[in-house]
Coordinates of C-alpha atoms and ligand atoms in Angstrom, one line a residue:
X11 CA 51.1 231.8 -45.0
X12 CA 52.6 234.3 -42.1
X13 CA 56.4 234.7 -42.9
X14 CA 57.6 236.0 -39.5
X15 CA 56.9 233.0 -37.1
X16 CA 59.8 230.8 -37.9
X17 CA 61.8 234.0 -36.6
X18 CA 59.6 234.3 -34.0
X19 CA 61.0 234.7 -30.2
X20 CA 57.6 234.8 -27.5
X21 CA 57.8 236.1 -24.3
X22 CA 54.6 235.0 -22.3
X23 CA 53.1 237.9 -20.4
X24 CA 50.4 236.6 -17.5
X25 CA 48.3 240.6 -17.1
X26 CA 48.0 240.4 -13.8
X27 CA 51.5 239.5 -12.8
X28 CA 53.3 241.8 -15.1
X29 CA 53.2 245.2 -14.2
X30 CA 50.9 247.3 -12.3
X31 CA 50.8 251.5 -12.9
X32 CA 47.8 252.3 -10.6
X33 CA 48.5 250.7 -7.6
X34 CA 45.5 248.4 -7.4
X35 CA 47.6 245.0 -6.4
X36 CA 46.5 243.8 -10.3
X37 CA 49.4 244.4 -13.6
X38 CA 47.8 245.9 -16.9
X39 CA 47.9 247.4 -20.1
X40 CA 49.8 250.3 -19.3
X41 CA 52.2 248.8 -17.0
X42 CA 53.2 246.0 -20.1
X43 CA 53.3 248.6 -22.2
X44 CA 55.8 250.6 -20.1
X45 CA 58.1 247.4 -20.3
X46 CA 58.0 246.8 -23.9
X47 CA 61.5 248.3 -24.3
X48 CA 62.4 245.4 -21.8
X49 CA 60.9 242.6 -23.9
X50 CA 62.5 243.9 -27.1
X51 CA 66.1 244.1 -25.2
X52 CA 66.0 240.4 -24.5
X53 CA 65.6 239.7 -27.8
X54 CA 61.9 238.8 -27.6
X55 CA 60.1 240.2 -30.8
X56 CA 57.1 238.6 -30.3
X57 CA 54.4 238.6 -27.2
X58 CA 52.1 235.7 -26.1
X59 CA 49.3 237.5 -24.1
X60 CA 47.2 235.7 -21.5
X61 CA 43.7 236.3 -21.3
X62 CA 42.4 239.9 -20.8
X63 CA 38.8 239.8 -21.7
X64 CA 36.4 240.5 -19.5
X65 CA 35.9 237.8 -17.0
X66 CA 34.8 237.4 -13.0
X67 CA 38.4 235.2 -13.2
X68 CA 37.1 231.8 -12.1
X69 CA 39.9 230.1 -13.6
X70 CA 42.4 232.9 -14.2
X71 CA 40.6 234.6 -17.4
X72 CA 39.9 231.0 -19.2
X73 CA 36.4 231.9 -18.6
X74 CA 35.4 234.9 -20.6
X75 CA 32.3 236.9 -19.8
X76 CA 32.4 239.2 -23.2
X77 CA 34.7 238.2 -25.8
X78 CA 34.6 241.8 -27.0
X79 CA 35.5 243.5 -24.1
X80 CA 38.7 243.8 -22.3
X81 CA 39.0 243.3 -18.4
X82 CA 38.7 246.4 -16.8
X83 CA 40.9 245.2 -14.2
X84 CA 44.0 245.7 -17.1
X85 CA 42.7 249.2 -18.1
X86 CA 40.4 250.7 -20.6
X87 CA 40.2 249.9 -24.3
X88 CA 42.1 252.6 -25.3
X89 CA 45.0 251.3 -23.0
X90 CA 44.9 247.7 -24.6
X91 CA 45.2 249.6 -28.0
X92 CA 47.7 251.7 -27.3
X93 CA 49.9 248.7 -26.2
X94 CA 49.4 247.4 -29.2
X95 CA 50.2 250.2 -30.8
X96 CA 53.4 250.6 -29.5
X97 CA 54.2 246.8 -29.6
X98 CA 53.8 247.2 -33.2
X99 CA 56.1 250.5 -33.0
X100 CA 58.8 248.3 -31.4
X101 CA 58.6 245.6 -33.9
X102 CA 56.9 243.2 -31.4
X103 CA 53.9 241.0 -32.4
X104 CA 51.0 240.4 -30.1
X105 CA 49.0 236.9 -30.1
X106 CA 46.1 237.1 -27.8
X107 CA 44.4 233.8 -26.1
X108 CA 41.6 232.6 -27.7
X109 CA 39.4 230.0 -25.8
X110 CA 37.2 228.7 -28.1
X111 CA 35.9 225.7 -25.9
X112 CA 33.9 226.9 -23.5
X113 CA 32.7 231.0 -22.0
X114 CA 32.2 231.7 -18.2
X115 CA 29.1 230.5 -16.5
X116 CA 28.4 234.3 -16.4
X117 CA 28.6 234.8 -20.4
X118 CA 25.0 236.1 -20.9
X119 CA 24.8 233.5 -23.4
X120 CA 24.8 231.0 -21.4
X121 CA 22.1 232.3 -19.3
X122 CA 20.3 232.6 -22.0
X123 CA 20.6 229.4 -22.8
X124 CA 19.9 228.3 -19.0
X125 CA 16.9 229.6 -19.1
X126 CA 13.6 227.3 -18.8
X127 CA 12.2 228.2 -22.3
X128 CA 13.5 227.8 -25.6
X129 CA 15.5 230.6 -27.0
X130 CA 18.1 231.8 -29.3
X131 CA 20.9 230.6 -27.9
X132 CA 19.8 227.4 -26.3
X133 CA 21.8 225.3 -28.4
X134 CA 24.7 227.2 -28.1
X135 CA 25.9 225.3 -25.2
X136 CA 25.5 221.3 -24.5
X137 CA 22.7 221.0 -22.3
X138 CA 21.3 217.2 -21.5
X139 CA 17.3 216.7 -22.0
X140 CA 16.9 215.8 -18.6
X141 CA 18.0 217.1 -14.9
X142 CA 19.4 213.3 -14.0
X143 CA 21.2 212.9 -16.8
X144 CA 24.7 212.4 -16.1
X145 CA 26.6 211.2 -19.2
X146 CA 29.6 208.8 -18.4
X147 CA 33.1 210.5 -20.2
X148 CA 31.4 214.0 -19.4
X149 CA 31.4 216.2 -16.6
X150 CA 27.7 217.5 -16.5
X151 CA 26.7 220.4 -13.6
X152 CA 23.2 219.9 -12.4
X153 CA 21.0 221.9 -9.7
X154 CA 22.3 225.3 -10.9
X155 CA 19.6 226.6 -13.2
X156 CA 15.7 226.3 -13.7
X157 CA 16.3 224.5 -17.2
X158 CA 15.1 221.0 -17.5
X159 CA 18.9 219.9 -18.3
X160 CA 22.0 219.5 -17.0
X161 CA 25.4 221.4 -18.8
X162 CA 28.4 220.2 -19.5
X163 CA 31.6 221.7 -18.7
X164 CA 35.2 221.7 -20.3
X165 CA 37.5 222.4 -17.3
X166 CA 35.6 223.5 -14.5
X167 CA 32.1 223.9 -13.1
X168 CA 32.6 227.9 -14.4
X169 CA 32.9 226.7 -17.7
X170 CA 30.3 225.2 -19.4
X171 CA 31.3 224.2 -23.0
X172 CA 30.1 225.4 -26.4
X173 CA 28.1 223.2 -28.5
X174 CA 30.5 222.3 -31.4
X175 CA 28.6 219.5 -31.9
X176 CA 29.4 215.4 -31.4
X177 CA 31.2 213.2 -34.1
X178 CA 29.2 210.4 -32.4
X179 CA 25.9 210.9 -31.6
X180 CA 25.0 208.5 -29.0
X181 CA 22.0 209.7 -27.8
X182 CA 20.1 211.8 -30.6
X183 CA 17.9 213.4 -28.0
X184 CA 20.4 216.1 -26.6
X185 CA 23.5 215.5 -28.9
X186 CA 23.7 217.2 -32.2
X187 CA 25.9 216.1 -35.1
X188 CA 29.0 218.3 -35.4
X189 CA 27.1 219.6 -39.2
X190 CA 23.8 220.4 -37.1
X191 CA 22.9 224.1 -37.7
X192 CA 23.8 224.4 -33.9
X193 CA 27.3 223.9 -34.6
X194 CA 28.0 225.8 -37.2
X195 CA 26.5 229.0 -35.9
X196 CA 29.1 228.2 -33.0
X197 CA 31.5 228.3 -35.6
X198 CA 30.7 231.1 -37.2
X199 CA 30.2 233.4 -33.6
X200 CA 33.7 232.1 -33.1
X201 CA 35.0 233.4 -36.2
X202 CA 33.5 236.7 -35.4
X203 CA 35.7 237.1 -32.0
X204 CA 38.6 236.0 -34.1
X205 CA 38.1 238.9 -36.9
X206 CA 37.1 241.4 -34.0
X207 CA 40.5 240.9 -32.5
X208 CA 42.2 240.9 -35.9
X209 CA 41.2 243.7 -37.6
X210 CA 41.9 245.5 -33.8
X211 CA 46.2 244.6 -34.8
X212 CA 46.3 241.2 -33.2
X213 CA 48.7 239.4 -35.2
X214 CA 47.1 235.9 -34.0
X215 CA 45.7 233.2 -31.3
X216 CA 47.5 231.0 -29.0
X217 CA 44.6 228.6 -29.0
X218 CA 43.8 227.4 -25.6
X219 CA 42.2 223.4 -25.5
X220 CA 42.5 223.8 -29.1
X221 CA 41.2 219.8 -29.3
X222 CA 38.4 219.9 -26.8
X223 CA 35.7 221.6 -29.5
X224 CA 33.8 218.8 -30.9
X225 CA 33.1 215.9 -28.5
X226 CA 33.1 212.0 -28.7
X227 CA 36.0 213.0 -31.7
X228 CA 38.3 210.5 -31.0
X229 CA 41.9 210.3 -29.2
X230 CA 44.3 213.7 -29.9
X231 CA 45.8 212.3 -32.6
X232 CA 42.2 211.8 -34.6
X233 CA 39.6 214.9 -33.6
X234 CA 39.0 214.4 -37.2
X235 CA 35.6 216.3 -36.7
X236 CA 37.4 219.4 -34.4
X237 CA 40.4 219.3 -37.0
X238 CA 37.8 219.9 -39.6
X239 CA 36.9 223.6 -38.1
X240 CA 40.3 224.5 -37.9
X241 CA 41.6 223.9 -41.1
X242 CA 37.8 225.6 -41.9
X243 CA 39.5 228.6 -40.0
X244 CA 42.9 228.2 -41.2
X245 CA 41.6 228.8 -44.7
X246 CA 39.9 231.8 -43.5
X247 CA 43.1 233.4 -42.1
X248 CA 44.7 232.6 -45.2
X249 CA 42.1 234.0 -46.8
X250 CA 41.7 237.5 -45.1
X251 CA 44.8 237.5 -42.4
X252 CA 47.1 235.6 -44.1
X253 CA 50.0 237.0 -41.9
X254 CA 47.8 235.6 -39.0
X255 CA 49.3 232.7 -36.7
X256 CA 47.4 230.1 -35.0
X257 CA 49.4 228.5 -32.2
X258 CA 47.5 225.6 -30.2
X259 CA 47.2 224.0 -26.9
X260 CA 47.0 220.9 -28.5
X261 CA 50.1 219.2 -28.4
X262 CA 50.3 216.2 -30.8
X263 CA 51.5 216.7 -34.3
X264 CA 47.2 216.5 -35.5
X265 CA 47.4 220.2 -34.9
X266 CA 49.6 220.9 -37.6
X267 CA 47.5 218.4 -39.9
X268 CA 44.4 220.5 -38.5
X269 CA 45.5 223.6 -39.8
X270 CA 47.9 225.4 -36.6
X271 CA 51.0 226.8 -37.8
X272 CA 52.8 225.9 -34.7
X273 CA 51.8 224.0 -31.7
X274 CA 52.8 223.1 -27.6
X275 CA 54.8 221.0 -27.1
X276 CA 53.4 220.8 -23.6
X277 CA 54.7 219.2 -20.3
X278 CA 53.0 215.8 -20.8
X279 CA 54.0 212.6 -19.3
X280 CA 56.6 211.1 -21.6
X281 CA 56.9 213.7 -24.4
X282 CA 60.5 215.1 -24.9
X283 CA 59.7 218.2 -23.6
X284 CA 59.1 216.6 -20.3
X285 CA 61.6 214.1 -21.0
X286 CA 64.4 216.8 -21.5
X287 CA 63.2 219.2 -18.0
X288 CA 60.7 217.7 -15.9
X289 CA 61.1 213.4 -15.3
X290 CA 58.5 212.3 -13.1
X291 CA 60.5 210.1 -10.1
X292 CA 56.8 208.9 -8.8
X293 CA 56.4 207.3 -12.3
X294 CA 60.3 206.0 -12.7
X295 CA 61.3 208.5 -15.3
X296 CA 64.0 211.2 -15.3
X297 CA 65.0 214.4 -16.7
X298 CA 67.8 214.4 -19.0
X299 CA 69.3 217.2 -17.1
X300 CA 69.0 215.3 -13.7
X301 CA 72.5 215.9 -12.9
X302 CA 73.2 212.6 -11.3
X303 CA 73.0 211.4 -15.3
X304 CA 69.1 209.5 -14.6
X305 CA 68.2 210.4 -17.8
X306 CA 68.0 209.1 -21.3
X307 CA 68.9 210.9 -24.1
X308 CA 68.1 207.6 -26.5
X309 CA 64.4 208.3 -25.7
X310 CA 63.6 211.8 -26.4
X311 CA 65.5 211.2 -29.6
X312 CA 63.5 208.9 -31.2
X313 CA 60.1 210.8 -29.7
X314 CA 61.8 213.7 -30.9
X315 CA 62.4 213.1 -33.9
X316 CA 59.2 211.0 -35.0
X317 CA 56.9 214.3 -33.7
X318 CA 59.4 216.8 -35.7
X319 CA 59.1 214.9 -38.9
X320 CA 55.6 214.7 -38.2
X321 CA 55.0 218.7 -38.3
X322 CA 58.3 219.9 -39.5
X323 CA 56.8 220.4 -43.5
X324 CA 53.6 221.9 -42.5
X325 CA 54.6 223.3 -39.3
X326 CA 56.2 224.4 -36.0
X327 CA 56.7 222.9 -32.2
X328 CA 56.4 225.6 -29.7
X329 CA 59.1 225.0 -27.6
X330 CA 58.3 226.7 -23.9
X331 CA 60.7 227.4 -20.4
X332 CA 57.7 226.6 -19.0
X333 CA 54.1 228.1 -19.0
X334 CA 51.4 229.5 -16.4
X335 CA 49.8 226.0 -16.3
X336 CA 53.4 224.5 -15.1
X337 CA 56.0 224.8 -12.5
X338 CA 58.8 226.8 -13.5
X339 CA 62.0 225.0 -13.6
X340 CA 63.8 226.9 -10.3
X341 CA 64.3 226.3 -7.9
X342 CA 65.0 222.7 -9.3
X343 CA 67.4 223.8 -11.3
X344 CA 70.0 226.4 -10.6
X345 CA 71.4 229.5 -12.9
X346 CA 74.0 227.3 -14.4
X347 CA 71.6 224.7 -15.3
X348 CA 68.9 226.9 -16.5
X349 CA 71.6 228.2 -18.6
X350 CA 72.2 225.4 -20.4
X351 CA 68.7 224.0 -20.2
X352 CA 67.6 227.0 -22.1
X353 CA 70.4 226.4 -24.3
X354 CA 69.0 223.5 -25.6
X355 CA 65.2 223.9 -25.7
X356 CA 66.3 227.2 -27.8
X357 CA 68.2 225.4 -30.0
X358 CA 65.9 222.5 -31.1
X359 CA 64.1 223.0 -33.9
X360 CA 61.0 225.1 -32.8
X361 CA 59.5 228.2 -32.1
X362 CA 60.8 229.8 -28.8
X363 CA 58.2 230.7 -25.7
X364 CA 59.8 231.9 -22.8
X365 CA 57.7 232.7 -19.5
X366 CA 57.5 236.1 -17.8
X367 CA 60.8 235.9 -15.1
X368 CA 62.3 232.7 -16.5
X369 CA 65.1 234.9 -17.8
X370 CA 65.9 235.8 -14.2
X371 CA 65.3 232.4 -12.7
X372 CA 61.8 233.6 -10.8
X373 CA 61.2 230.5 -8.6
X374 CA 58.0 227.9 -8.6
X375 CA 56.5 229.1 -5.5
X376 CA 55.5 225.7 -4.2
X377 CA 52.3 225.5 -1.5
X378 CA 51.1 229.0 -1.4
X379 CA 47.7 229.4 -1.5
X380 CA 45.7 229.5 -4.4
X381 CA 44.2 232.3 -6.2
X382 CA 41.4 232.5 -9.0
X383 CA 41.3 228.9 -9.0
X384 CA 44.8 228.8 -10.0
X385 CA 45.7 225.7 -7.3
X386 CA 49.0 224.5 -7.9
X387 CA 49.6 226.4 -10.8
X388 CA 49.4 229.7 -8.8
X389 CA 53.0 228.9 -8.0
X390 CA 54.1 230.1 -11.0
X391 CA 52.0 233.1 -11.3
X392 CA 54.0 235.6 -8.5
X393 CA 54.1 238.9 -9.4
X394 CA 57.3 239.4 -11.9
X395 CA 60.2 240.7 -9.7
X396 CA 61.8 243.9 -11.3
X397 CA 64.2 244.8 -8.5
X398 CA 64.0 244.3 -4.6
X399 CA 61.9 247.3 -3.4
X400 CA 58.4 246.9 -2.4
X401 CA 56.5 243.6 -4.1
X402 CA 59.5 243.2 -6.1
X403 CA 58.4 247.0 -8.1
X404 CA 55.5 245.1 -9.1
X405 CA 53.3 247.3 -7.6
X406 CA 52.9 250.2 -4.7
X407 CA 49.7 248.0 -3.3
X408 CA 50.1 247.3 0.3
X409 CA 48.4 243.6 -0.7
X410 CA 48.8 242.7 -4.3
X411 CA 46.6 240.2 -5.8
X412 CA 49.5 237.9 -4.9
X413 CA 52.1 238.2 -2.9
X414 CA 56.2 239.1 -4.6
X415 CA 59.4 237.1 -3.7
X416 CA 61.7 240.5 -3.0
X417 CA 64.9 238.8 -3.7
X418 CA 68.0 240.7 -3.5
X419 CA 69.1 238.9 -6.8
X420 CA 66.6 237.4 -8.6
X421 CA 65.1 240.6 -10.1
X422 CA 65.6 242.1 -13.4
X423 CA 67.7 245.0 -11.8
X424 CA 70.1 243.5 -9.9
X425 CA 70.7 240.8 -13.0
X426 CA 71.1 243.4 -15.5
X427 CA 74.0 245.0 -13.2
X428 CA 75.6 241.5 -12.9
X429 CA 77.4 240.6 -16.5
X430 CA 77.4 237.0 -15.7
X431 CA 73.4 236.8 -14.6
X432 CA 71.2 234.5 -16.3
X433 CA 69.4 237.7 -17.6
X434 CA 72.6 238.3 -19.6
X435 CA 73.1 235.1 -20.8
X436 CA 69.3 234.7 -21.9
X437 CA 70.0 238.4 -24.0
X438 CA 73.2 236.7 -25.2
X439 CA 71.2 233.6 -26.3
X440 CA 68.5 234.9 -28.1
X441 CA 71.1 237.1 -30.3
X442 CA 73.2 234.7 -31.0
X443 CA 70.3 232.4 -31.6
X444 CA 69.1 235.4 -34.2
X445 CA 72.2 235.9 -35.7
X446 CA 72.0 232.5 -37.1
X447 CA 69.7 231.2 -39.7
X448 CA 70.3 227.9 -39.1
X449 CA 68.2 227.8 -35.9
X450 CA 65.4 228.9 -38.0
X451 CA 66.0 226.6 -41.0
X452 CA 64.5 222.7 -40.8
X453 CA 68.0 221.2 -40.9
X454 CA 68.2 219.5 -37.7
X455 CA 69.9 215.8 -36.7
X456 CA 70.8 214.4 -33.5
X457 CA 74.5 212.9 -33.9
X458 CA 74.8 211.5 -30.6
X459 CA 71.9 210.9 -28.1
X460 CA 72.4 207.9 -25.5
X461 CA 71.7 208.0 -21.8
X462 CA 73.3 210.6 -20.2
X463 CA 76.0 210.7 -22.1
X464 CA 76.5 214.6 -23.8
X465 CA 73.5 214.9 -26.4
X466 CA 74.5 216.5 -29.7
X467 CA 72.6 217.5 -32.4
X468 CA 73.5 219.7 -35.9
X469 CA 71.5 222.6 -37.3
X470 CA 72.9 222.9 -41.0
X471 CA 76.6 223.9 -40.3
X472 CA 76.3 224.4 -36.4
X473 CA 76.5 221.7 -33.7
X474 CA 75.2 221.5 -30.2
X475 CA 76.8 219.4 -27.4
X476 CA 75.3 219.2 -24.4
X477 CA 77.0 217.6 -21.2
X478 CA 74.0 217.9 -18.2
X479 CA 76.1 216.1 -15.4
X480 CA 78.1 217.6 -12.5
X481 CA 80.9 216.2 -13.4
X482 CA 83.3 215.7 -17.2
X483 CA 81.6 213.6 -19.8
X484 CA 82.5 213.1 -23.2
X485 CA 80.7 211.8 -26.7
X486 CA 82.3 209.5 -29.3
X487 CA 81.5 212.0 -32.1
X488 CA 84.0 213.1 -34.5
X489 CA 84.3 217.2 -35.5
X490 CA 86.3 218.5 -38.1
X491 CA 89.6 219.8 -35.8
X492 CA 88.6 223.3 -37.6
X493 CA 85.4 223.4 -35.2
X494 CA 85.1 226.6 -33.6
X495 CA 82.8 227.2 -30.7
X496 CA 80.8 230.3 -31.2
X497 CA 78.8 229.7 -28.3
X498 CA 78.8 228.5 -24.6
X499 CA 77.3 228.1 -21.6
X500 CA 79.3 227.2 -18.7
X501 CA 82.8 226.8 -20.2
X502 CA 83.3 225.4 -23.9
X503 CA 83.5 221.5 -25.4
X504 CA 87.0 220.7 -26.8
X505 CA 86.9 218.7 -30.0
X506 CA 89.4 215.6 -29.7
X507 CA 90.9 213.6 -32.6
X508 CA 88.4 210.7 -31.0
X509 CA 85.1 212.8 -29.4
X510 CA 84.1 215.8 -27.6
X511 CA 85.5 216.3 -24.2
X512 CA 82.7 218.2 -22.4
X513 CA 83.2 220.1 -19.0
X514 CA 80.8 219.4 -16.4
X515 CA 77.3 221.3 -16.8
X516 CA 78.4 222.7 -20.3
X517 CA 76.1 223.7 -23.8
X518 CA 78.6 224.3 -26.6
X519 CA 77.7 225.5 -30.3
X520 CA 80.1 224.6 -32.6
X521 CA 80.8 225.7 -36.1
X522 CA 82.0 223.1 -38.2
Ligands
GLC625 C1 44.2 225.7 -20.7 C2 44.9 226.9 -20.0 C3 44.6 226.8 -18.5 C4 43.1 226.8 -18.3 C5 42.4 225.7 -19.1 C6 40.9 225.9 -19.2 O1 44.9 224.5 -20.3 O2 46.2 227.0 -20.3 O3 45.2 227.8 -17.8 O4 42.8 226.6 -17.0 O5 42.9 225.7 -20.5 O6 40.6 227.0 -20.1

């Protein structure tokens, strides 16, 4: 089993945001290999990489044209190698995105399998036996090609899905069981792409719609039929990569049952992750770190804690900022809160993920227009801002493929002159956060967690208090008076004979 993930610290890189060395409006391979040194100096030794296969970016690279092939758009093979090359050099591992679920409408598999006779690969995909068949639960495309069927898609219309098989079969004449020979040449082709990008240095898959292989398999928490192939693949990995992590989009502790070494804990309604940053006020809940004190600490505790003991002997939460699927949390929050926002998701048991400008505060940019069907989520793709020259020194395009925010302070530049930035503190975070194994080690307890009181939780001999509100707070727990704060965002607890007297919008580590 891989040793270095529970050390792990990811920085996501999104290619075509990231960098750009020839000018054509698009980042890639060169350019995010030119600010590896960058990565490695906030602490980041690890590198979650978007997709960068070949792809006519329907849905931002989720729909891969050639799974063996990189987008020419990010450079030439040799570029993609070299940057893993000198990852590698720079003690930095590389997971790549796998999607396993479905190819782009232009994968020449698929129109293979579209066409009117039968062929090779026409059960590689989940075609219906009939042009007006519309199955209810499913979203089938008709009226797009000459075959007597209709496809079925996992996302969108670009992305017809891959025939994994069904755990029910409710209607024998186009569904095949998830055993059939069908399905388990799916399999196989799928473990070919994961080898190919192996045995080229990647050091393992973030796994995107991780549950979504094998259809009518139950809620998230069964998919006993999709968990199946992963653990299938899991022993594989342990097998022949058995440094090899498997990270999924999953999130419910099934992953970790299925086989991933670490799973999203993604920003779904009611989870704790959402719970701690997000609150929905349309749907009555609130962020813990709503600093007019809406949230509930009492909640994510007990979710918390019953999804960590799920996964916490077999396996890790991947703990994001945020991801390219999400809004980022600025402009909602400001520096000081992102400070100790960050403080907290980074100091709950999990792996760390942080998004591409989150350590400079890059803002959600809310209602520009979307690009490569990225709709809302193109808000949080902006080009990342290195300093305040042309698109941010992004790129010397006169129209990249979207456009900068040139902000005189939120760029890497300008933070790294300012001691007191949030770049600084993020670098200051993730050392301290390294210089102590007890962020890495399962001991973890929440000591005090109600409303919006200051939340405070121990890792072995270090304790975190929390106080989100604008104004002083304070938590009936008792410290040993030797407590000494080795850490702190926003200026540090004091431990009282009866509690913990917490300034307003403060993170405090303790050691006790
Ligand atoms: C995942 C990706 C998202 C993509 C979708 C379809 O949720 O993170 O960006 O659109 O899957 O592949």
């Amino acid at each position: 089993m891989s040793s270095w993930l529970k050390s792990a610290v990811f920085y996501e890189i999104y290619p075509n945001s990231f960098m750009d060395t020839n000018g054509d409006g698009y980042g890639d391979f060169k350019g995010i290999t030119s600010k590896l040194d960058y990565v490695k100096s906030l602490g980041c030794n690890a590198i979650w990489l978007n997709p960068h296969y070949d792809s006519p970016f329907m849905d931002g690279g989720y729909d891969v044209r050639d799974y063996f092939k990189v987008s020419p758009r990010f450079g030439t093979e040799e570029d993609f190698d070299e940057f893993i090359r000198s990852a590698h050099a720079k003690g930095i591992k590389v997971i790549l995105d796998l999607v396993p679920g479905h190819t782009s409408e232009q994968h020449p598999d698929f129109l293979k399998s579209a066409e009117n006779v039968p062929n090779e690969m026409y059960d590689r995909f989940i075609w219906t036996n009939g042009e007006w068949i519309f199955p209810e639960g499913f979203k089938a495309i008709s009226g797009r090609h000459n075959r007597k069927g209709n496809y079925i898609v996992n996302f969108y219309s670009t992305q017809p899905s891959l025939n994994y098989g069904f755990a029910r079969v409710d209607d024998p004449s186009w569904q095949m069981s998830a055993d059939s020979d069908a399905a388990k040449k799916t399999r196989e082709w799928l473990k070919g792409v994961m080898r190919f990008w192996l045995d080229r240095g990647a050091d393992g898959f973030r796994v995107d719609m991780a549950d979504s292989l094998v259809k009518n398999d139950g809620d998230q928490s069964e998919k006993k039929a999709t968990s199946a192939i992963w653990r299938e693949i899991r022993t594989m990995l342990d097998n022949e990569y058995p440094e090899a992590v498997l990270v999924s989009e999953w999130s419910n502790p099934q992953a970790i049952r299925a086989g991933f070494h670490a799973d999203f804990m993604l920003d779904h309604h009611g989870n704790p992750y959402n719970l701690l940053v997000r609150g929905e006020e349309e749907k009555d809940t609130y962020s813990y770190f709503d600093a007019d004190g809406r949230g509930d600490a009492g909640v994510i505790k007990d979710k918390f804690n019953e999804w960590y003991n799920a996964v916490k002997d077999n396996g890790h939460i991947a703990i994001i900022s945020c991801n390219h699927d999400t809004p980022r949390l600025a402009p909602f929050y400001n520096h000081d809160q992102l400070k100790i926002i960050y403080t907290t998701l980074f100091t709950l048991p999990g792996v760390p993920f942080l998004y591409y400008g989150d350590e400079i505060g890059m803002k959600y940019q809310k209602g520009i227009p979307s690009v490569e069907c990225g709709f809302a989520r193109t808000g949080s793709r902006t080009p990342m801002q290195w300093d305040d020259t042309k698109n941010a020194g992004f790129s010397s395009a006169d129209r990249p493929f979207l456009k900068a925010d040139v902000d005189k302070n939120i760029n890497v530049a300008a933070q790294q002159r300012d001691k007191k930035s949030l770049l600084n503190f993020v670098k200051e975070l993730f050392a301290f956060r390294k210089a102590h194994r007890e962020f890495v080690e399962k001991d973890f307890e929440f000591m005090h967690a109600v409303g919006s009181e200051p939340l405070v939780y121990k890792r072995g001999k270090l304790v975190v208090v929390v106080n989100p509100l604008k104004v002083k707070s304070s938590a009936p727990v008792e410290l040993p008076q030797k407590a000494e704060c080795v850490f702190s965002a926003g200026k540090p607890a004091k431990v009282k004979k009866t509690g913990i007297d917490c300034p307003p919008l403060s993170a405090t580590v303790f050691s006790i």
